[in-house]
């Protein structure tokens, strides 16, 4: 247990050292990449002359106004109101005949054209309005064979800027294409290709987070999506050479995108930390709107004041807002020690350090030779937030799996409980069924066999009963007992089987009475759903009707037909008994036998219809099938 506590206590310190290592490593890599310059194999141009002039033709060296200059020449300091400057450099050279030469300009902002010995080598695009923007792009020009001659050579550069004082020319190099092309390609990848890749990544991430916000309506994803999209739009002036807007409006757009992206970090930070400091949110919003309006007016009046106010006022305000966000994230991590907040703090510190560097550059505290760094910080923020999102998803998935397991366990418990309840219900139903069958059997024995035995006893105890009378009474009691026993047999509970057994028992008695039998129940389907109780009542009704026929009808032919009639809402079992005897009189209708038949039919929800005339008597039993 003590070892676990020690290891857990070490984690925060390890996390802090890891954060510091990532921060220092990022700076080391970026500084190394930006300071990779050709070595002794190339000629470096860091001193020359410059000529401030608005003329577009190539000036000559005899013209007045040329002054010595050292590179890097930053117009913010040396020519804050100028938009065009000419530069001239002289060199004495012994040119090898078997070497292809090139000129590599790491940075010539905003655009440049290069002449060698009075011949135009090329440039970065349009030199008149709208000027091609190559603010961070390196420039690489091949020198045709024969143009660079042994001895004295003159190199002239025309540098133009879209805003007053925005130009910059860094020391550049002349050397073999084999040597310089490697440095140019590397520099182009860092300044252009890498930023393009980062921008595409940001746009995709912003759209993805926007989709999450749309699906979940979680403001955390919404603010992050807006912040990343604004930041991605801030990269456009670094990537687009053909400007779609007037220069002043284009750079106003550049200031606005980064400013409002940082303003969104306040809302994002408050959402992450569950803070609701409305006066801070209102304050930064009002400051953002006010600053945006002031910079828009400056852009419409003069690009110089747009640059001054943008760099010194707007960017300072944005840096302070970013400082507030970092402070809030730090305090949130300090109090909660949450791993997600720690990672956000790490990425935020890297971005903040790049932002401080850029603020120092834009306010002339650091030379702007290598440009800005803020555009390289989004990958870490995006990866951190993506990792947090992934961990949240994994955590939610783990929670859902645990919840499912718990739910499955609870469901299994409920299933077992329901099974037990069902078993108890089945046992209770079985007990009730047995009690009901026992009660029914007792009632049937009492009503049937008991009644016959009582009648037989009364007959025997009466005056001089004949053996035939006693024999008939006992046979009737035995027949009724058979009916009761058959109704308890599962197989005999099927009506079709029970009717067949009844025919087997009654047909000899009918033939003995001289009655021809027509029995049609072979097509009757299996009707076990009728149940033993109803089967017994149906058999008793049939037996009562046949017994009456034997005793009273004096018929020659008796027929029985059983069929199922399809009807709504239930099918109906129809049994018809006919004979060609002398018929049933009115007194017979009120007899005990027919009354018993009606009572049994009523008891099971059936109906009996009797139609009789001399030569034809029809008894019809209609019983609904459940």
Coordinates of N, CA, C and O in Angstrom, one line a residue, residues 377-525:
X377 N 1.8 25.8 -33.4 CA 1.3 25.2 -32.2 C 0.0 24.4 -32.3 O -0.2 23.6 -31.4
X378 N -0.9 24.6 -33.3 CA -2.2 23.9 -33.2 C -2.1 22.4 -33.2 O -2.9 21.8 -32.6
X379 N -1.1 21.7 -33.9 CA -1.1 20.3 -33.8 C -1.1 19.7 -32.4 O -1.8 18.7 -32.1
X380 N -0.3 20.3 -31.5 CA -0.3 19.8 -30.2 C -1.6 20.0 -29.5 O -2.1 19.0 -28.8
X381 N -2.2 21.1 -29.6 CA -3.6 21.4 -29.0 C -4.6 20.4 -29.6 O -5.4 19.8 -28.9
X382 N -4.6 20.2 -30.9 CA -5.5 19.3 -31.5 C -5.3 17.9 -31.1 O -6.3 17.2 -30.8
X383 N -4.1 17.5 -31.0 CA -3.8 16.1 -30.6 C -4.2 15.9 -29.1 O -4.8 14.9 -28.8
X384 N -3.9 16.9 -28.3 CA -4.3 16.8 -26.9 C -5.9 16.7 -26.7 O -6.4 15.9 -26.0
X385 N -6.5 17.6 -27.4 CA -8.0 17.6 -27.3 C -8.6 16.3 -27.9 O -9.6 15.8 -27.4
X386 N -8.0 15.9 -29.0 CA -8.4 14.6 -29.6 C -8.2 13.5 -28.7 O -9.0 12.6 -28.6
X387 N -7.0 13.5 -28.0 CA -6.8 12.5 -27.0 C -7.8 12.5 -25.8 O -8.3 11.5 -25.4
X388 N -8.1 13.7 -25.4 CA -9.1 13.9 -24.3 C -10.4 13.3 -24.8 O -11.2 12.6 -24.1
X389 N -10.8 13.7 -26.0 CA -12.1 13.2 -26.6 C -12.1 11.7 -26.7 O -13.1 11.0 -26.4
X390 N -10.9 11.1 -27.1 CA -10.8 9.7 -27.2 C -11.0 9.0 -25.8 O -11.7 8.0 -25.7
X391 N -10.3 9.6 -24.8 CA -10.4 9.1 -23.5 C -11.8 9.2 -22.9 O -12.3 8.3 -22.2
X392 N -12.5 10.3 -23.3 CA -13.9 10.4 -22.8 C -14.7 9.4 -23.5 O -15.6 8.8 -22.8
X393 N -14.5 9.1 -24.8 CA -15.2 8.1 -25.5 C -15.0 6.7 -24.9 O -15.9 5.9 -24.6
X394 N -13.7 6.4 -24.6 CA -13.3 5.1 -24.0 C -13.9 5.0 -22.6 O -14.5 4.0 -22.2
X395 N -13.9 6.1 -21.8 CA -14.5 6.1 -20.5 C -16.0 5.9 -20.6 O -16.5 5.1 -19.8
X396 N -16.6 6.6 -21.5 CA -18.1 6.4 -21.7 C -18.4 4.9 -22.1 O -19.4 4.3 -21.7
X397 N -17.5 4.4 -23.0 CA -17.7 3.0 -23.4 C -17.6 2.0 -22.3 O -18.4 1.1 -22.1
X398 N -16.5 2.3 -21.5 CA -16.3 1.4 -20.3 C -17.4 1.5 -19.3 O -17.9 0.5 -18.8
X399 N -17.9 2.7 -19.1 CA -19.0 2.9 -18.2 C -20.3 2.2 -18.7 O -21.0 1.6 -18.0
X400 N -20.5 2.4 -20.1 CA -21.7 1.7 -20.7 C -21.6 0.2 -20.6 O -22.5 -0.5 -20.3
X401 N -20.3 -0.4 -20.8 CA -20.1 -1.8 -20.6 C -20.4 -2.2 -19.2 O -21.1 -3.3 -19.0
X402 N -19.9 -1.5 -18.2 CA -20.1 -1.8 -16.8 C -21.6 -1.7 -16.5 O -22.2 -2.6 -15.8
X403 N -22.3 -0.7 -17.1 CA -23.7 -0.5 -16.8 C -24.5 -1.7 -17.5 O -25.4 -2.2 -16.9
X404 N -24.0 -2.1 -18.7 CA -24.7 -3.2 -19.3 C -24.5 -4.5 -18.5 O -25.5 -5.3 -18.4
X405 N -23.3 -4.7 -18.0 CA -23.1 -5.9 -17.2 C -23.9 -5.9 -15.9 O -24.6 -6.9 -15.5
X406 N -24.0 -4.7 -15.3 CA -24.9 -4.6 -14.1 C -26.3 -4.8 -14.5 O -27.1 -5.5 -13.8
X407 N -26.7 -4.2 -15.6 CA -28.1 -4.4 -16.1 C -28.4 -5.9 -16.4 O -29.5 -6.4 -16.1
X408 N -27.4 -6.5 -17.1 CA -27.6 -7.9 -17.4 C -27.7 -8.8 -16.1 O -28.6 -9.7 -16.0
X409 N -26.9 -8.4 -15.1 CA -27.0 -9.1 -13.8 C -28.4 -8.9 -13.2 O -29.0 -9.8 -12.7
X410 N -28.8 -7.6 -13.2 CA -30.1 -7.3 -12.6 C -31.3 -8.0 -13.4 O -32.2 -8.6 -12.8
X411 N -31.1 -8.0 -14.7 CA -32.1 -8.7 -15.6 C -32.1 -10.2 -15.3 O -33.2 -10.8 -15.2
X412 N -30.9 -10.8 -15.1 CA -30.9 -12.2 -14.8 C -31.5 -12.5 -13.4 O -32.2 -13.5 -13.3
X413 N -31.3 -11.6 -12.5 CA -31.9 -11.8 -11.2 C -33.5 -11.7 -11.3 O -34.2 -12.5 -10.7
X414 N -33.9 -10.7 -12.1 CA -35.4 -10.6 -12.3 C -35.9 -11.8 -13.1 O -37.0 -12.2 -12.8
X415 N -35.1 -12.3 -14.1 CA -35.6 -13.5 -14.8 C -35.7 -14.7 -13.9 O -36.7 -15.4 -13.9
X416 N -34.7 -14.8 -13.0 CA -34.8 -15.9 -12.0 C -36.0 -15.7 -11.1 O -36.7 -16.7 -10.8
X417 N -36.2 -14.5 -10.7 CA -37.4 -14.2 -9.8 C -38.7 -14.5 -10.6 O -39.6 -15.1 -10.0
X418 N -38.7 -14.1 -11.8 CA -40.0 -14.3 -12.6 C -40.2 -15.8 -12.8 O -41.3 -16.3 -12.8
X419 N -39.0 -16.5 -13.1 CA -39.1 -18.0 -13.3 C -39.7 -18.6 -12.0 O -40.6 -19.5 -12.1
X420 N -39.2 -18.2 -10.8 CA -39.7 -18.7 -9.6 C -41.2 -18.4 -9.4 O -42.0 -19.3 -9.0
X421 N -41.5 -17.2 -9.7 CA -42.9 -16.8 -9.6 C -43.8 -17.6 -10.6 O -44.9 -18.1 -10.2
X422 N -43.3 -17.8 -11.8 CA -44.1 -18.6 -12.8 C -44.2 -20.0 -12.3 O -45.3 -20.6 -12.4
X423 N -43.1 -20.6 -11.7 CA -43.2 -21.9 -11.2 C -44.2 -22.0 -10.0 O -45.0 -22.9 -10.0
X424 N -44.2 -21.0 -9.2 CA -45.2 -21.0 -8.1 C -46.6 -20.8 -8.6 O -47.5 -21.5 -8.1
X425 N -46.7 -20.0 -9.7 CA -48.1 -19.8 -10.3 C -48.5 -21.1 -10.9 O -49.7 -21.5 -10.8
X426 N -47.6 -21.8 -11.6 CA -48.0 -23.1 -12.2 C -48.4 -24.1 -11.2 O -49.3 -24.9 -11.4
X427 N -47.6 -24.1 -10.1 CA -48.0 -25.1 -9.0 C -49.3 -24.7 -8.4 O -50.1 -25.6 -8.2
X428 N -49.6 -23.4 -8.3 CA -50.9 -23.0 -7.7 C -52.0 -23.3 -8.7 O -53.1 -23.8 -8.3
X429 N -51.7 -23.1 -10.0 CA -52.7 -23.4 -11.0 C -53.0 -24.9 -11.1 O -54.1 -25.3 -11.3
X430 N -51.9 -25.7 -10.9 CA -52.1 -27.1 -11.0 C -52.9 -27.6 -9.8 O -53.8 -28.4 -9.9
X431 N -52.6 -27.0 -8.6 CA -53.4 -27.3 -7.4 C -54.9 -26.9 -7.6 O -55.8 -27.7 -7.3
X432 N -55.1 -25.7 -8.2 CA -56.4 -25.3 -8.4 C -57.1 -26.2 -9.5 O -58.3 -26.5 -9.3
X433 N -56.3 -26.6 -10.5 CA -56.9 -27.5 -11.5 C -57.3 -28.8 -10.9 O -58.4 -29.3 -11.2
X434 N -56.4 -29.3 -10.0 CA -56.7 -30.6 -9.4 C -57.9 -30.4 -8.5 O -58.8 -31.3 -8.5
X435 N -58.0 -29.3 -7.8 CA -59.2 -29.1 -6.9 C -60.4 -29.0 -7.7 O -61.5 -29.5 -7.4
X436 N -60.3 -28.2 -8.9 CA -61.4 -28.1 -9.8 C -61.9 -29.4 -10.4 O -63.1 -29.7 -10.4
X437 N -60.9 -30.2 -10.8 CA -61.2 -31.5 -11.4 C -61.8 -32.4 -10.3 O -62.8 -33.2 -10.6
X438 N -61.3 -32.3 -9.1 CA -61.8 -33.2 -8.0 C -63.3 -32.8 -7.7 O -64.1 -33.6 -7.5
X439 N -63.5 -31.4 -7.7 CA -64.8 -30.9 -7.4 C -65.8 -31.3 -8.6 O -66.9 -31.8 -8.3
X440 N -65.2 -31.2 -9.8 CA -66.1 -31.6 -11.0 C -66.4 -33.1 -10.9 O -67.6 -33.5 -11.2
X441 N -65.4 -33.9 -10.6 CA -65.6 -35.3 -10.6 C -66.6 -35.7 -9.5 O -67.5 -36.5 -9.7
X442 N -66.5 -35.0 -8.4 CA -67.5 -35.3 -7.3 C -68.9 -34.9 -7.7 O -69.8 -35.6 -7.5
X443 N -69.0 -33.8 -8.4 CA -70.3 -33.3 -8.8 C -70.8 -34.3 -9.9 O -72.0 -34.6 -9.9
X444 N -69.9 -34.7 -10.8 CA -70.4 -35.6 -11.9 C -70.8 -36.9 -11.3 O -71.8 -37.5 -11.8
X445 N -70.0 -37.4 -10.3 CA -70.4 -38.7 -9.7 C -71.7 -38.6 -9.0 O -72.6 -39.5 -9.0
X446 N -71.9 -37.4 -8.3 CA -73.1 -37.2 -7.6 C -74.3 -37.1 -8.5 O -75.3 -37.7 -8.3
X447 N -74.1 -36.3 -9.6 CA -75.2 -36.0 -10.5 C -75.5 -37.3 -11.3 O -76.7 -37.5 -11.7
X448 N -74.5 -38.0 -11.7 CA -74.6 -39.1 -12.6 C -74.8 -40.4 -11.9 O -75.9 -40.9 -11.7
X449 N -73.6 -41.0 -11.5 CA -73.6 -42.3 -10.9 C -74.4 -42.3 -9.6 O -75.2 -43.3 -9.4
X450 N -74.3 -41.3 -8.8 CA -75.0 -41.2 -7.6 C -76.5 -41.3 -7.8 O -77.2 -42.0 -7.1
X451 N -76.9 -40.5 -8.8 CA -78.4 -40.4 -9.1 C -78.9 -41.8 -9.5 O -80.0 -42.2 -9.1
X452 N -78.1 -42.4 -10.4 CA -78.5 -43.8 -10.9 C -78.5 -44.8 -9.8 O -79.5 -45.6 -9.7
X453 N -77.6 -44.7 -8.9 CA -77.5 -45.7 -7.8 C -78.7 -45.5 -6.8 O -79.4 -46.4 -6.3
X454 N -79.0 -44.2 -6.6 CA -80.2 -43.9 -5.7 C -81.4 -44.4 -6.4 O -82.3 -45.0 -5.7
X455 N -81.5 -44.2 -7.7 CA -82.8 -44.7 -8.4 C -82.8 -46.2 -8.3 O -83.9 -46.8 -8.2
X456 N -81.7 -46.9 -8.5 CA -81.6 -48.3 -8.5 C -82.0 -48.8 -7.1 O -82.8 -49.8 -7.0
X457 N -81.5 -48.2 -6.1 CA -81.9 -48.6 -4.7 C -83.4 -48.4 -4.5 O -84.0 -49.3 -3.9
X458 N -83.9 -47.3 -4.9 CA -85.3 -47.0 -4.8 C -86.1 -48.1 -5.5 O -87.2 -48.5 -5.0
X459 N -85.6 -48.5 -6.7 CA -86.3 -49.5 -7.5 C -86.3 -50.9 -6.7 O -87.4 -51.6 -6.7
X460 N -85.2 -51.2 -6.2 CA -85.1 -52.5 -5.5 C -85.9 -52.5 -4.2 O -86.6 -53.5 -3.9
X461 N -85.9 -51.4 -3.5 CA -86.7 -51.3 -2.3 C -88.2 -51.1 -2.6 O -89.0 -51.2 -1.7
X462 N -88.6 -50.9 -3.8 CA -90.0 -50.7 -4.2 C -90.7 -52.1 -4.3 O -90.1 -53.1 -4.0
X463 N -91.9 -52.0 -4.8 CA -92.7 -53.2 -4.8 C -92.4 -54.0 -6.1 O -92.5 -53.5 -7.2
X464 N -91.8 -55.2 -5.9 CA -91.6 -56.2 -6.9 C -90.9 -55.7 -8.1 O -91.5 -55.7 -9.2
X465 N -89.7 -55.3 -8.1 CA -89.0 -54.9 -9.3 C -88.6 -56.2 -10.1 O -88.3 -57.2 -9.6
X466 N -88.6 -56.0 -11.4 CA -88.2 -57.1 -12.3 C -86.7 -57.1 -12.4 O -86.0 -56.0 -12.3
X467 N -86.1 -58.2 -12.9 CA -84.7 -58.3 -13.1 C -84.3 -57.4 -14.3 O -83.2 -56.8 -14.3
X468 N -85.2 -57.3 -15.3 CA -84.9 -56.4 -16.4 C -84.8 -55.0 -16.0 O -83.9 -54.2 -16.4
X469 N -85.7 -54.6 -15.0 CA -85.6 -53.2 -14.6 C -84.3 -52.9 -13.8 O -83.7 -51.9 -14.0
X470 N -84.0 -53.9 -12.9 CA -82.7 -53.7 -12.2 C -81.5 -53.7 -13.1 O -80.6 -52.9 -12.9
X471 N -81.5 -54.7 -14.1 CA -80.4 -54.8 -15.0 C -80.2 -53.5 -15.8 O -79.1 -53.0 -16.0
X472 N -81.4 -52.9 -16.2 CA -81.3 -51.6 -17.0 C -80.7 -50.5 -16.1 O -79.9 -49.7 -16.6
X473 N -81.2 -50.4 -14.9 CA -80.8 -49.3 -14.0 C -79.3 -49.4 -13.7 O -78.5 -48.4 -13.7
X474 N -78.8 -50.7 -13.5 CA -77.4 -50.8 -13.2 C -76.5 -50.5 -14.5 O -75.4 -50.0 -14.4
X475 N -77.0 -50.9 -15.7 CA -76.3 -50.6 -16.9 C -76.2 -49.1 -17.1 O -75.1 -48.6 -17.5
X476 N -77.3 -48.4 -16.8 CA -77.2 -46.9 -16.9 C -76.2 -46.3 -16.0 O -75.5 -45.4 -16.3
X477 N -76.2 -46.8 -14.7 CA -75.2 -46.4 -13.8 C -73.8 -46.6 -14.2 O -72.8 -45.8 -14.1
X478 N -73.6 -47.9 -14.8 CA -72.3 -48.2 -15.3 C -71.9 -47.4 -16.5 O -70.7 -46.9 -16.6
X479 N -72.8 -47.1 -17.4 CA -72.5 -46.2 -18.5 C -72.1 -44.8 -18.1 O -71.1 -44.2 -18.6
X480 N -72.8 -44.3 -17.1 CA -72.4 -43.0 -16.6 C -71.0 -43.0 -16.0 O -70.2 -42.1 -16.1
X481 N -70.7 -44.1 -15.2 CA -69.4 -44.2 -14.6 C -68.3 -44.2 -15.7 O -67.3 -43.6 -15.6
X482 N -68.6 -45.0 -16.8 CA -67.6 -45.0 -17.9 C -67.4 -43.6 -18.5 O -66.3 -43.3 -18.9
X483 N -68.5 -42.9 -18.6 CA -68.4 -41.5 -19.1 C -67.5 -40.7 -18.3 O -66.6 -39.9 -18.8
X484 N -67.7 -40.8 -17.0 CA -66.8 -40.0 -16.0 C -65.4 -40.4 -16.1 O -64.5 -39.6 -16.2
X485 N -65.2 -41.7 -16.1 CA -63.8 -42.2 -16.2 C -63.1 -41.8 -17.5 O -62.0 -41.4 -17.6
X486 N -63.9 -41.9 -18.6 CA -63.3 -41.6 -19.9 C -63.0 -40.1 -20.0 O -62.0 -39.7 -20.7
X487 N -63.7 -39.2 -19.4 CA -63.5 -37.8 -19.4 C -62.2 -37.4 -18.7 O -61.6 -36.4 -18.9
X488 N -61.7 -38.4 -17.8 CA -60.5 -38.1 -17.0 C -59.3 -38.6 -17.8 O -58.1 -38.3 -17.5
X489 N -59.5 -39.5 -18.8 CA -58.4 -40.0 -19.6 C -57.9 -39.0 -20.6 O -58.7 -38.4 -21.3
X490 N -56.6 -38.6 -20.6 CA -56.1 -37.6 -21.5 C -56.4 -37.9 -22.9 O -56.8 -37.0 -23.7
X491 N -56.3 -39.2 -23.3 CA -56.6 -39.5 -24.7 C -58.1 -39.4 -25.0 O -58.6 -39.0 -26.0
X492 N -58.9 -39.9 -24.0 CA -60.3 -40.0 -24.2 C -60.9 -38.5 -24.0 O -62.0 -38.3 -24.4
X493 N -60.1 -37.6 -23.5 CA -60.6 -36.2 -23.4 C -60.8 -35.6 -24.8 O -61.5 -34.6 -24.9
X494 N -60.2 -36.2 -25.8 CA -60.4 -35.7 -27.2 C -61.8 -36.2 -27.6 O -62.2 -37.4 -27.5
X495 N -62.6 -35.2 -28.1 CA -64.0 -35.5 -28.4 C -64.2 -36.6 -29.5 O -65.1 -37.4 -29.4
X496 N -63.4 -36.5 -30.5 CA -63.5 -37.5 -31.6 C -63.3 -38.9 -31.0 O -64.0 -39.9 -31.4
X497 N -62.3 -39.1 -30.1 CA -62.0 -40.4 -29.6 C -63.2 -40.8 -28.6 O -63.6 -42.0 -28.6
X498 N -63.6 -39.9 -27.8 CA -64.8 -40.2 -26.9 C -66.0 -40.6 -27.7 O -66.7 -41.5 -27.2
X499 N -66.3 -39.9 -28.8 CA -67.5 -40.3 -29.6 C -67.3 -41.7 -30.2 O -68.3 -42.5 -30.2
X500 N -66.1 -42.0 -30.6 CA -65.9 -43.4 -31.1 C -66.1 -44.4 -30.1 O -66.7 -45.5 -30.3
X501 N -65.6 -44.2 -28.9 CA -65.8 -45.1 -27.8 C -67.3 -45.2 -27.4 O -67.8 -46.3 -27.1
X502 N -68.0 -44.1 -27.4 CA -69.5 -44.2 -27.1 C -70.2 -45.0 -28.2 O -71.1 -45.8 -27.8
X503 N -69.8 -44.8 -29.4 CA -70.5 -45.6 -30.5 C -70.3 -47.1 -30.2 O -71.2 -47.9 -30.4
X504 N -69.0 -47.4 -29.8 CA -68.7 -48.8 -29.6 C -69.5 -49.4 -28.4 O -70.0 -50.6 -28.5
X505 N -69.9 -48.6 -27.4 CA -70.7 -49.1 -26.3 C -72.2 -49.1 -26.6 O -72.9 -50.0 -26.1
X506 N -72.6 -48.1 -27.3 CA -74.1 -48.0 -27.5 C -74.6 -48.7 -28.7 O -75.8 -49.0 -28.8
X507 N -73.8 -49.0 -29.7 CA -74.3 -49.5 -30.9 C -74.9 -50.9 -30.7 O -76.0 -51.2 -31.3
X508 N -74.3 -51.8 -29.9 CA -75.0 -53.1 -29.6 C -76.4 -52.9 -29.1 O -77.4 -53.6 -29.4
X509 N -76.6 -52.0 -28.2 CA -78.0 -51.7 -27.6 C -78.9 -51.2 -28.6 O -80.1 -51.6 -28.7
X510 N -78.4 -50.4 -29.6 CA -79.3 -49.9 -30.6 C -79.7 -51.0 -31.6 O -80.9 -51.1 -32.0
X511 N -78.7 -51.9 -31.9 CA -79.1 -53.0 -32.8 C -80.0 -53.9 -32.2 O -80.9 -54.5 -32.8
X512 N -79.8 -54.1 -30.8 CA -80.7 -55.0 -30.1 C -82.1 -54.5 -30.1 O -83.1 -55.3 -30.1
X513 N -82.3 -53.1 -30.2 CA -83.6 -52.6 -30.2 C -84.1 -52.5 -31.6 O -85.2 -51.9 -31.9
X514 N -83.4 -53.0 -32.6 CA -83.8 -53.0 -34.0 C -83.6 -51.7 -34.7 O -84.3 -51.4 -35.7
X515 N -82.7 -50.9 -34.2 CA -82.4 -49.6 -34.8 C -81.1 -49.6 -35.6 O -80.1 -50.0 -35.1
X516 N -81.3 -49.2 -36.9 CA -80.1 -49.1 -37.7 C -79.3 -47.8 -37.4 O -79.9 -46.7 -37.2
X517 N -78.0 -47.9 -37.3 CA -77.2 -46.7 -36.8 C -76.4 -46.2 -38.0 O -75.7 -46.9 -38.7
X518 N -76.4 -44.8 -38.1 CA -75.6 -44.1 -39.1 C -74.8 -43.1 -38.2 O -75.3 -42.1 -37.8
X519 N -73.5 -43.3 -38.1 CA -72.7 -42.6 -37.2 C -71.6 -41.9 -38.0 O -70.7 -42.5 -38.6
X520 N -71.6 -40.6 -38.0 CA -70.6 -39.8 -38.8 C -69.9 -38.8 -38.0 O -70.3 -37.7 -37.8
X521 N -68.7 -39.3 -37.4 CA -67.9 -38.4 -36.6 C -66.4 -38.6 -37.0 O -65.5 -38.0 -36.4
X522 N -66.2 -39.3 -38.1 CA -64.8 -39.6 -38.5 C -64.1 -38.4 -39.0 O -62.8 -38.3 -38.9
X523 N -64.8 -37.4 -39.6 CA -64.1 -36.2 -40.1 C -63.9 -35.1 -39.1 O -63.4 -34.0 -39.4
X524 N -64.3 -35.4 -37.9 CA -64.2 -34.4 -36.8 C -62.7 -34.2 -36.4 O -62.0 -35.2 -36.2
X525 N -62.2 -33.0 -36.5 CA -60.8 -32.8 -36.1 C -60.5 -33.0 -34.6 O -61.5 -33.0 -33.8

